[in-house]
Coordinates of C-alpha atoms in Angstrom, one line a residue:
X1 CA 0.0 0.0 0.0
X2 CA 2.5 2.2 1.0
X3 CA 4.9 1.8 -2.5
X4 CA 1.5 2.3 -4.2
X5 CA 1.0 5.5 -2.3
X6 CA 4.5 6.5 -3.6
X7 CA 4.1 5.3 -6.7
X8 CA 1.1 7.5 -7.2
X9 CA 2.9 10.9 -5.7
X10 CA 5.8 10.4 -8.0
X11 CA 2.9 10.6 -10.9
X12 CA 1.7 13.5 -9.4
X13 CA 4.9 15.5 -9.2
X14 CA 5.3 14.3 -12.8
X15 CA 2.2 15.9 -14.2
X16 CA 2.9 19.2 -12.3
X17 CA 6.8 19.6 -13.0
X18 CA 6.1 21.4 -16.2
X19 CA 3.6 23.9 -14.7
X20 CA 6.0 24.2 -11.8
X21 CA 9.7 24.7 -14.5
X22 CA 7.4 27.6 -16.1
X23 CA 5.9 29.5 -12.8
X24 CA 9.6 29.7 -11.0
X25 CA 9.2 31.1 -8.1
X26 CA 5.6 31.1 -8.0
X27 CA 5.7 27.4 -8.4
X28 CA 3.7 27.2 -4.8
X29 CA 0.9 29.5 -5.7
X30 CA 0.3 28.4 -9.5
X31 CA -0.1 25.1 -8.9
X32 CA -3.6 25.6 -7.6
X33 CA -4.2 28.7 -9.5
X34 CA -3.4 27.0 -12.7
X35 CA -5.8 24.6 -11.8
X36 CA -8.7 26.5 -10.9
X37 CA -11.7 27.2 -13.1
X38 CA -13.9 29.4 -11.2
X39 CA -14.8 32.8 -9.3
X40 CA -15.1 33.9 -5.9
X41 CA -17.7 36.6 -5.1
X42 CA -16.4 39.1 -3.3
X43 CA -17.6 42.4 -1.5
X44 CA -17.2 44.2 -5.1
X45 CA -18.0 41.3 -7.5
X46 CA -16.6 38.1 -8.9
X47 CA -12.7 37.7 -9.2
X48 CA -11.3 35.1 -11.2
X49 CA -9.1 32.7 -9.5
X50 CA -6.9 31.3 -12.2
X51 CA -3.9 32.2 -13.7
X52 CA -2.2 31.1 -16.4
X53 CA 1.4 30.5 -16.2
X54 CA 2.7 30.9 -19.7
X55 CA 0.5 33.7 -20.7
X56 CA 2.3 34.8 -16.8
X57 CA 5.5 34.3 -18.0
X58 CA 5.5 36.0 -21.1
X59 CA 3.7 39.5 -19.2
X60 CA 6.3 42.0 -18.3
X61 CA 5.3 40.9 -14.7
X62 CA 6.6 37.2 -15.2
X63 CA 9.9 37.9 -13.4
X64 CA 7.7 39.2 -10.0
X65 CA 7.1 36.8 -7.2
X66 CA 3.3 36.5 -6.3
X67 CA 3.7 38.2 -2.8
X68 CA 5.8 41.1 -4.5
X69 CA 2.0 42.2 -4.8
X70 CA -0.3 40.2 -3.0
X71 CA 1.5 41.1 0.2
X72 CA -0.8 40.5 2.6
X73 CA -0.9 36.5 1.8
X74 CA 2.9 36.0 2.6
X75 CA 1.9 32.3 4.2
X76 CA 0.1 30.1 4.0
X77 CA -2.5 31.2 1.8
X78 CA -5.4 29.4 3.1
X79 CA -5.1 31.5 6.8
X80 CA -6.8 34.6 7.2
X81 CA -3.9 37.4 5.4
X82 CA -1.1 38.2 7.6
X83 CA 1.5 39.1 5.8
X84 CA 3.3 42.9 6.6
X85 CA 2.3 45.5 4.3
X86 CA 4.6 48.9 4.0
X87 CA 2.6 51.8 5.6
X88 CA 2.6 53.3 2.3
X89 CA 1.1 50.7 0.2
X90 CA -1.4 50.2 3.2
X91 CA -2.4 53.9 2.4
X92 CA -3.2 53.7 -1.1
X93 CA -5.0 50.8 -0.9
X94 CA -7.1 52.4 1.7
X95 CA -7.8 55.4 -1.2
X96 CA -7.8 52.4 -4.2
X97 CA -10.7 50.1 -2.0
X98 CA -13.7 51.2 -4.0
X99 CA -12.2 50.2 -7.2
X100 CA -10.7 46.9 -5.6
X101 CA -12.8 44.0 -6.4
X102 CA -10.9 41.4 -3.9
X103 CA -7.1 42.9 -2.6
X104 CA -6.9 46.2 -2.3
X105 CA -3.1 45.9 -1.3
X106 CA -2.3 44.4 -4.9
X107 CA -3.8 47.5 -6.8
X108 CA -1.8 49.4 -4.6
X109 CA 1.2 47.5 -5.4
X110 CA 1.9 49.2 -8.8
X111 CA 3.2 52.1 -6.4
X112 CA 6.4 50.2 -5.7
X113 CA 7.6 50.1 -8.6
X114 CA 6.0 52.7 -10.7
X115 CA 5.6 55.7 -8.0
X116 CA 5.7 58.8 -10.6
X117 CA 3.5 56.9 -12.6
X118 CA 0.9 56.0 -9.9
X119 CA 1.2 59.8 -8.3
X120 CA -0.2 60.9 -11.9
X121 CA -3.1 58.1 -12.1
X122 CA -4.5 59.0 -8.5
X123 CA -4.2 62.6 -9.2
X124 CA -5.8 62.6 -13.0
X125 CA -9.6 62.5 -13.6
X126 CA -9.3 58.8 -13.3
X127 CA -8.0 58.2 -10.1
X128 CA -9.9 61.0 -8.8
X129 CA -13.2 59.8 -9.4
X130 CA -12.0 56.5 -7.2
X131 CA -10.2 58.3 -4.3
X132 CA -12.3 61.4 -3.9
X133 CA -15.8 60.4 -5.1
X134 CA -15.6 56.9 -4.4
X135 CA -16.6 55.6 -7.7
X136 CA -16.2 51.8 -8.7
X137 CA -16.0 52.5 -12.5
X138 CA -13.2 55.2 -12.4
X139 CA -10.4 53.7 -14.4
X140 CA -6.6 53.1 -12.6
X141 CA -4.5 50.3 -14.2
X142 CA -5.9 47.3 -14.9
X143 CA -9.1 49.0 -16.9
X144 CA -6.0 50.1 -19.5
X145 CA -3.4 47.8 -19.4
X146 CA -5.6 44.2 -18.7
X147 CA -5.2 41.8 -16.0
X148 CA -2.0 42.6 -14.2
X149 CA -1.1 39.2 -14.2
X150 CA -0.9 39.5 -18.1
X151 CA 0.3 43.0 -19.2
X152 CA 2.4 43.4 -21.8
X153 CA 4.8 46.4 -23.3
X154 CA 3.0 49.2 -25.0
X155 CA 4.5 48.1 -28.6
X156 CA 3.2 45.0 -28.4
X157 CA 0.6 43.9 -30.9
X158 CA -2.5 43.1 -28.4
X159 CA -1.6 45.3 -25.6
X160 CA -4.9 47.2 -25.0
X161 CA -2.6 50.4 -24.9
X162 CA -0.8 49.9 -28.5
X163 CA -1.5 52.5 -30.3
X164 CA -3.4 50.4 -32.9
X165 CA -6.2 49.3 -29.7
X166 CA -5.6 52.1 -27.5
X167 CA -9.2 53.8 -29.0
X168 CA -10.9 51.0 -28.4
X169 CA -9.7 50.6 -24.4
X170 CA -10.7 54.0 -24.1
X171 CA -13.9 53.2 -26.0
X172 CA -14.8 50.9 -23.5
X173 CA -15.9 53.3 -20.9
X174 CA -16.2 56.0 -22.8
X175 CA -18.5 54.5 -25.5
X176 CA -20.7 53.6 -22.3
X177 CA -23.5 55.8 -22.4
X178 CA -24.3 55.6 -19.1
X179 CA -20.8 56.4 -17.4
X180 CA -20.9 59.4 -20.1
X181 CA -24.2 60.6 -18.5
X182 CA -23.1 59.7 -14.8
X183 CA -20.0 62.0 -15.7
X184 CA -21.4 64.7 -17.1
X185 CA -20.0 64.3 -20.7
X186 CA -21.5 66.1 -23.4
X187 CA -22.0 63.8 -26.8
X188 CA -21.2 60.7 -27.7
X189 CA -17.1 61.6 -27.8
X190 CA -16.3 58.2 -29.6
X191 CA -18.5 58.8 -32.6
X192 CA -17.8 62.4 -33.1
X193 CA -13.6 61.0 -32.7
X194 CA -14.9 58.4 -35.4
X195 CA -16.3 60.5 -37.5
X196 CA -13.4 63.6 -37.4
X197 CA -10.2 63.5 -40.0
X198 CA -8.0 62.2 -37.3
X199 CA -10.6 59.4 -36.8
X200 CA -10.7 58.5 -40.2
X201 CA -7.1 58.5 -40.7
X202 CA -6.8 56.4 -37.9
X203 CA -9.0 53.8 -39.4
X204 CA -7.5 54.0 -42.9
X205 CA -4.1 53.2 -40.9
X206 CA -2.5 56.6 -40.9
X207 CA 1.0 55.8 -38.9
X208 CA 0.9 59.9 -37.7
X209 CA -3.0 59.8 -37.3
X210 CA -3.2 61.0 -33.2
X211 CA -5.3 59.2 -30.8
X212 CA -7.2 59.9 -27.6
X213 CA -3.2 59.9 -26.0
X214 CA -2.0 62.2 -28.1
X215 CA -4.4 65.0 -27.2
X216 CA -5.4 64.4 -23.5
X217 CA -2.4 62.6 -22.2
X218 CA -2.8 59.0 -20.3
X219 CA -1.6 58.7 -16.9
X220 CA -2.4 61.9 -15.6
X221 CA -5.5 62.9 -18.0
X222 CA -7.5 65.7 -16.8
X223 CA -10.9 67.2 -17.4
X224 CA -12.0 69.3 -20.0
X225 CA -12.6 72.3 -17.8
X226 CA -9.4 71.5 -15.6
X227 CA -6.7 74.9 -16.4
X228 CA -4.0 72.2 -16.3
X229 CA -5.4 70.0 -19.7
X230 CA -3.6 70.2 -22.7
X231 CA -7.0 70.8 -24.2
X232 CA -8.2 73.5 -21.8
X233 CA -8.7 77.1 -23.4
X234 CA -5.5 78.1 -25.2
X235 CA -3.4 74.9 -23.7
X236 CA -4.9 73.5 -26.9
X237 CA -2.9 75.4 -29.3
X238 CA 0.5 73.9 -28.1
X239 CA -1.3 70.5 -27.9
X240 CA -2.5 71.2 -32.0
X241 CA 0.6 72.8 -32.8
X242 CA 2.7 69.2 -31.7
X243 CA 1.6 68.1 -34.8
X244 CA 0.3 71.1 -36.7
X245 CA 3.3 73.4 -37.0
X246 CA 1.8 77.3 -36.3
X247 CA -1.1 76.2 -35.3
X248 CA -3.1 79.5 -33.7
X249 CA -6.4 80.0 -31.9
X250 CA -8.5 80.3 -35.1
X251 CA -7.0 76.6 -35.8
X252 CA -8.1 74.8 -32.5
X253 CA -11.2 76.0 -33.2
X254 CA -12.0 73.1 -35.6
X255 CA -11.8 70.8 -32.1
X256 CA -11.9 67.0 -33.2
X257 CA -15.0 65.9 -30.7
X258 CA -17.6 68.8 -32.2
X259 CA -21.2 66.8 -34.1
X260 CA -20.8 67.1 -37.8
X261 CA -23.7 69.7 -38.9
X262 CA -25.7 69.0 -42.0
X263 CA -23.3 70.3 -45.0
X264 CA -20.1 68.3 -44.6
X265 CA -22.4 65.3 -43.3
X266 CA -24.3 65.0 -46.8
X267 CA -21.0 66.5 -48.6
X268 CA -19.7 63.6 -47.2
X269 CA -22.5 61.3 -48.1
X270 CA -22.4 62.6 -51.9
X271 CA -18.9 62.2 -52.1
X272 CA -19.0 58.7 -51.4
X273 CA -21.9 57.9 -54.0
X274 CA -19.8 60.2 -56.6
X275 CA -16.9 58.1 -56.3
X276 CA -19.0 54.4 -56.2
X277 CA -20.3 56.1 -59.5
X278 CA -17.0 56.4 -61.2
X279 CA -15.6 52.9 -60.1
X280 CA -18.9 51.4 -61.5
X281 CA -19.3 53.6 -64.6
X282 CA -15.2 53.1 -65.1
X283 CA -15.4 49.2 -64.3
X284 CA -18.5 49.0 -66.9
X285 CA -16.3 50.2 -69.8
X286 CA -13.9 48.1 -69.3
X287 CA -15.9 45.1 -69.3
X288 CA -18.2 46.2 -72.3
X289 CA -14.2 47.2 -73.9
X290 CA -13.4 43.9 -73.1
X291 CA -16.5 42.3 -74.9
X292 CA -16.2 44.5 -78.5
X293 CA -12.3 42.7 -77.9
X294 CA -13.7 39.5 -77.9
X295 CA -16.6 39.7 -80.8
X296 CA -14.9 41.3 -83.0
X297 CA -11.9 38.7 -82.7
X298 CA -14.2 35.8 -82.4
X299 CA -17.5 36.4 -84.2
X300 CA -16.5 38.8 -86.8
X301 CA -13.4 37.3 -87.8
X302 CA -14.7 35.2 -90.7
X303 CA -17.2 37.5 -91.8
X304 CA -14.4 40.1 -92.8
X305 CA -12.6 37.8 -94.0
X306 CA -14.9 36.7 -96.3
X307 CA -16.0 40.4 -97.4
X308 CA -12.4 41.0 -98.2
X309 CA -11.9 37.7 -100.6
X310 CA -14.7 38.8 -102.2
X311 CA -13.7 42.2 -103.1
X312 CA -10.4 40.8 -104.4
X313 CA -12.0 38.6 -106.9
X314 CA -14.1 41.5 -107.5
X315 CA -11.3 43.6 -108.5
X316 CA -9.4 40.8 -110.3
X317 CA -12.7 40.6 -112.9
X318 CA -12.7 44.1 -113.3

C-alpha cells in the first residue's frame, strides 16, 4: 500500500513539473491557480481565480514573485492574510478600495515600482473619481493595461494600450453611455472621434493619425474644464501645434470631438456615392471594352474575312 501511495505521488509530481519549471518562483501559488476554473464573489464582485502561467511568464510581470504584490498572503495562503504590508502601500490601498474588487493591497502595489507613474493616475480625472468620489468604475490600471497578471509592453501587438487598440480601451468606458451621463459628458465623444479627420485617418491606418493619447495625455488625463489639460482654453494650441506646425487660436477652433452639422455630413454622403459612381461607370467600360475585344476577334473574324476575298475577286474581274 505504502509503495502504491509513492508510486502514485511520484505521478503526481510528474504531471505538475512542467507547470512548476514555467511558474519559477511562483511554483507554490500556480499550482492551484493553474488549476482552478472558477470565481469567488467578493464584496465588489466576482474575481477570477486562475492564472495562467505561460501567458504569466510571457507578461512583463513574469519575473515578479506573487507576494511582490499580493503582500498580505505572505503564508500560508489558506489562513486569514497576515502578511506585513509597507505603511505606504497600506495607504493607497485604503484610497484604491472602492475600485478593488478582492485585494486592495495588490492594486496598490503598482506604487512600488511605478511611483511617478501611480502619483499621476490617482491625481488625473481617473484616479480621482476613485479616491475622492468613491466611484467603482473610475479607471486606474488594470481598466487600461488588462489583468495585471498578463500586461504586456505598450508596442506589443495586443496590448490594450498599442497605439493600434488604445481607441478601443478608451472606447470601452467612454462609448458607455451611461458612465458618459453619470459623468457629465456632453456627446457621444467616440463617434464624433470616429467620425473627425484624425478618426478617419486612424482607421484608414495613418502611422501619424493622433489618438485619444496624443491629445489628453494617459496617466495623468485631466478634465475638459481643468486649467491644467492640454485641451483646456489656449493649452490646446500647443497640444494642436505638436503636430500642426503654427497652429493658432483660429486653428483649434475646428476641435476634433464637435457633431458634424448638416453640410459636410451629406458633402460627405455625396462624395462617397460620386466616387461608387465612377468605379462602377469606369469598371463597366472596361468590361463592355473587353467584350467589343472578344466579338470582334471571335465572331467577326470570318465575316471580314470573307468580305475581303470577295472584293479581291471582285477587282481581279474588273
Amino acid at each position: 500500500m505504502k509503495a502504491t501511495h509513492t508510486f502514485l505521488l511520484m505521478c503526481a509530481a510528474l504531471l505538475l513539473l512542467p507547470i512548476v519549471a514555467a511558474a519559477g518562483v511562483n511554483s507554490g501559488c500556480i499550482v492551484c491557480h493553474n488549476a482552478s476554473v472558477g470565481t469567488v464573489t467578493g464584496e465588489k464582485g466576482e474575481v477570477n481565480l486562475r492564472v495562467d502561467p505561460a501567458r504569466f511568464d510571457r507578461s512583463v510581470h513574469g519575473f515578479l514573485s506573487c507576494t511582490d504584490c499580493h503582500e498580505k498572503y505572505a503564508g500560508n495562503p489558506h489562513a486569514a492574510p497576515s502578511g506585513y504590508v509597507s505603511p505606504e502601500v497600506q495607504k493607497i490601498a485604503q484610497e484604491v478600495r472602492p475600485k478593488a474588487q478582492a485585494d486592495p493591497v495588490a492594486m496598490a502595489a503598482c506604487s512600488k515600482c511605478h511611483p511617478e507613474i501611480y502619483e499621476k493616475v490617482l491625481g488625473s480625472v481617473h484616479g480621482e473619481n476613485v479616491v475622492e468620489k468613491g466611484k467603482t468604475d473610475g479607471a486606474l490600471c488594470v481598466d487600461c493595461h488588462g489583468s495585471p497578471h498578463y500586461v504586456l509592453a505598450s508596442d506589443a501587438s495586443t496590448s490594450p494600450v498599442n497605439r493600434a487598440n488604445v481607441v478601443q480601451t478608451c472606447g470601452t468606458c467612454h462609448r458607455n453611455g451611461g458612465v458618459a451621463a453619470s459623468y457629465d459628458i456632453e456627446g457621444d465623444v467616440m463617434k464624433t472621434f470616429e467620425e473627425s479627420f484624425h478618426g478617419k485617418k486612424l482607421a484608414l491606418g495613418h502611422t501619424g493619425a493622433p489618438t485619444c493619447i496624443n491629445c489628453h495625455g494617459y496617466h495623468d488625463v485631466k478634465a475638459s474644464d481643468d486649467p491644467t489639460s492640454p485641451v483646456f482654453g489656449a493649452n490646446k494650441i500647443k497640444t494642436c501645434g505638436k503636430c500642426h506646425e503654427g497652429a493658432n487660436q483660429k486653428f483649434v477652433a475646428a476641435i476634433t470631438h464637435q457633431e458634424v452639422g448638416p453640410i459636410p455630413h451629406y458633402a460627405e454622403k455625396g462624395l462617397i456615392l460620386l466616387t461608387m459612381s465612377v468605379i462602377a461607370f469606369t469598371v463597366m467600360h472596361v468590361i463592355l471594352e473587353a467584350y467589343a475585344d472578344i466579338r470582334d476577334t471571335f465572331f467577326r473574324r470570318v465575316p471580314a474575312e470573307a468580305k475581303k476575298k470577295k472584293e479581291e475577286e471582285e477587282e481581279e474581274t474588273a
